[in-house]
Amino acid sequence: MDTSNIFRIANFAVAGLMVFGGISQFFPIGLQATIIGVYVILFGAAVGLLEYQIPPIASRYGSFLFSFIGRGIFYIFIGSIIFHEGILGYISGGLVTLIGAAYVALEFIPSIEPPENMRLDQEWGSEQV
């Protein structure tokens, strides 16, 4: 069974929830909340962009994003940051954390292969970059 579309949808959903959760971090307004919100929005944009194209620098410095357990722990970390005061933060942070826990669990199920864009053994030529 080809599960790459399911993972792509899940990653886009997490990216959207991260951006939404980052926006919810801005309220109440404060310096710390603004900085955290900007970082969460940038991480959400990066996760969404990784579904389209994987730059070589991402595989060098963000290699944890190319395994189920690495991406799952990253999602759990960001979900716990988003899980802030307010119902919007609780919902988006809880969903990101739940998807992260599912990714960690998938690492231990050998019958499920990671999708093509989560494999580090790819060679990216100049036409794909």
Tab-separated table of C-alpha atoms in Angstrom:
chain	number	residue	atom	x	y	z
A	1	MET	CA	0.000	0.000	0.000
A	2	ASP	CA	1.353	3.405	-0.974
A	3	THR	CA	1.201	5.593	2.109
A	4	SER	CA	3.152	8.567	0.751
A	5	ASN	CA	-0.021	10.614	0.154
A	6	ILE	CA	-1.188	9.956	3.710
A	7	PHE	CA	2.136	11.179	5.108
A	8	ARG	CA	2.093	14.188	2.790
A	9	ILE	CA	-1.385	15.162	4.026
A	10	ALA	CA	-0.316	14.622	7.654
A	11	ASN	CA	2.781	16.777	7.169
A	12	PHE	CA	0.776	19.540	5.494
A	13	ALA	CA	-1.739	19.373	8.348
A	14	VAL	CA	1.069	19.670	10.900
A	15	ALA	CA	2.577	22.580	8.964
A	16	GLY	CA	-0.772	24.369	8.967
A	17	LEU	CA	-1.300	23.648	12.657
A	18	MET	CA	2.185	24.972	13.416
A	19	VAL	CA	1.503	28.214	11.568
A	20	PHE	CA	-1.904	28.486	13.258
A	21	GLY	CA	-0.362	27.707	16.653
A	22	GLY	CA	2.402	30.235	16.031
A	23	ILE	CA	-0.185	32.904	15.314
A	24	SER	CA	-2.023	31.963	18.508
A	25	GLN	CA	1.234	32.493	20.433
A	26	PHE	CA	1.010	36.223	19.760
A	27	PHE	CA	-1.890	36.569	22.211
A	28	PRO	CA	-1.414	37.903	24.861
A	29	ILE	CA	1.031	40.282	23.254
A	30	GLY	CA	4.520	40.192	24.689
A	31	LEU	CA	8.128	39.977	23.571
A	32	GLN	CA	8.642	36.333	24.522
A	33	ALA	CA	5.339	35.243	22.964
A	34	THR	CA	6.175	37.110	19.759
A	35	ILE	CA	9.603	35.503	19.429
A	36	ILE	CA	8.228	32.020	20.078
A	37	GLY	CA	5.363	32.641	17.656
A	38	VAL	CA	7.724	33.720	14.881
A	39	TYR	CA	9.901	30.625	15.376
A	40	VAL	CA	6.906	28.280	15.355
A	41	ILE	CA	5.582	29.910	12.178
A	42	LEU	CA	8.996	29.527	10.518
A	43	PHE	CA	9.186	25.862	11.558
A	44	GLY	CA	5.693	25.303	10.152
A	45	ALA	CA	6.660	26.927	6.870
A	46	ALA	CA	9.803	24.776	6.714
A	47	VAL	CA	7.832	21.558	7.293
A	48	GLY	CA	5.400	22.540	4.554
A	49	LEU	CA	8.165	23.454	2.120
A	50	LEU	CA	9.942	20.137	2.716
A	51	GLU	CA	6.982	18.443	1.055
A	52	TYR	CA	7.748	20.255	-2.202
A	53	GLN	CA	11.515	20.393	-2.356
A	54	ILE	CA	14.353	19.243	-0.123
A	55	PRO	CA	17.337	21.581	-0.267
A	56	PRO	CA	20.754	19.968	0.342
A	57	ILE	CA	21.285	22.069	3.462
A	58	ALA	CA	18.175	20.510	5.017
A	59	SER	CA	19.576	17.013	4.692
A	60	ARG	CA	22.893	18.160	6.127
A	61	TYR	CA	21.666	20.137	9.157
A	62	GLY	CA	18.148	18.787	9.595
A	63	SER	CA	18.764	15.087	9.071
A	64	PHE	CA	16.482	14.255	12.002
A	65	LEU	CA	13.521	15.290	9.813
A	66	PHE	CA	14.173	12.330	7.513
A	67	SER	CA	13.244	9.561	9.944
A	68	PHE	CA	9.969	8.787	11.665
A	69	ILE	CA	11.427	9.068	15.154
A	70	GLY	CA	13.302	12.317	14.459
A	71	ARG	CA	10.330	14.001	12.854
A	72	GLY	CA	8.036	12.645	15.571
A	73	ILE	CA	10.170	14.028	18.388
A	74	PHE	CA	10.401	17.354	16.540
A	75	TYR	CA	6.601	17.453	16.220
A	76	ILE	CA	6.191	16.583	19.911
A	77	PHE	CA	8.630	19.368	20.839
A	78	ILE	CA	6.883	21.981	18.716
A	79	GLY	CA	3.469	20.728	19.859
A	80	SER	CA	4.496	21.201	23.479
A	81	ILE	CA	5.591	24.766	22.683
A	82	ILE	CA	2.279	25.505	20.957
A	83	PHE	CA	0.323	23.918	23.836
A	84	HIS	CA	-0.035	27.286	25.525
A	85	GLU	CA	-2.850	29.142	27.155
A	86	GLY	CA	-6.090	29.414	25.243
A	87	ILE	CA	-8.252	26.846	23.556
A	88	LEU	CA	-6.645	27.400	20.128
A	89	GLY	CA	-3.201	26.653	21.529
A	90	TYR	CA	-4.457	23.560	23.318
A	91	ILE	CA	-6.150	22.168	20.217
A	92	SER	CA	-3.350	22.865	17.732
A	93	GLY	CA	-0.596	21.874	20.159
A	94	GLY	CA	-2.418	18.703	21.135
A	95	LEU	CA	-2.932	17.669	17.514
A	96	VAL	CA	0.707	18.318	16.577
A	97	THR	CA	1.848	16.348	19.632
A	98	LEU	CA	-0.524	13.494	18.791
A	99	ILE	CA	0.749	13.292	15.204
A	100	GLY	CA	4.310	13.397	16.541
A	101	ALA	CA	3.584	10.471	18.854
A	102	ALA	CA	2.148	8.559	15.890
A	103	TYR	CA	5.342	9.195	13.905
A	104	VAL	CA	7.456	7.908	16.803
A	105	ALA	CA	5.306	4.769	16.944
A	106	LEU	CA	5.688	4.265	13.183
A	107	GLU	CA	9.444	4.003	13.623
A	108	PHE	CA	8.901	0.667	15.378
A	109	ILE	CA	6.547	-0.812	12.767
A	110	PRO	CA	8.852	-2.355	10.133
A	111	SER	CA	6.106	-2.979	7.571
A	112	ILE	CA	5.560	0.777	7.030
A	113	GLU	CA	8.194	2.394	4.863
A	114	PRO	CA	8.939	6.112	5.109
A	115	PRO	CA	7.754	8.123	2.112
A	116	GLU	CA	10.198	9.065	-0.610
A	117	ASN	CA	10.722	12.616	0.634
A	118	MET	CA	11.752	11.309	4.087
A	119	ARG	CA	14.643	9.172	2.844
A	120	LEU	CA	18.179	10.465	3.104
A	121	ASP	CA	19.573	8.048	0.518
A	122	GLN	CA	18.291	10.238	-2.331
A	123	GLU	CA	20.700	12.016	-4.608
A	124	TRP	CA	19.536	15.496	-5.480
A	125	GLY	CA	20.864	16.638	-8.789
A	126	SER	CA	20.972	20.205	-9.982
A	127	GLU	CA	17.694	19.754	-11.870
A	128	GLN	CA	15.877	18.856	-8.639
A	129	VAL	CA	17.307	21.598	-6.460
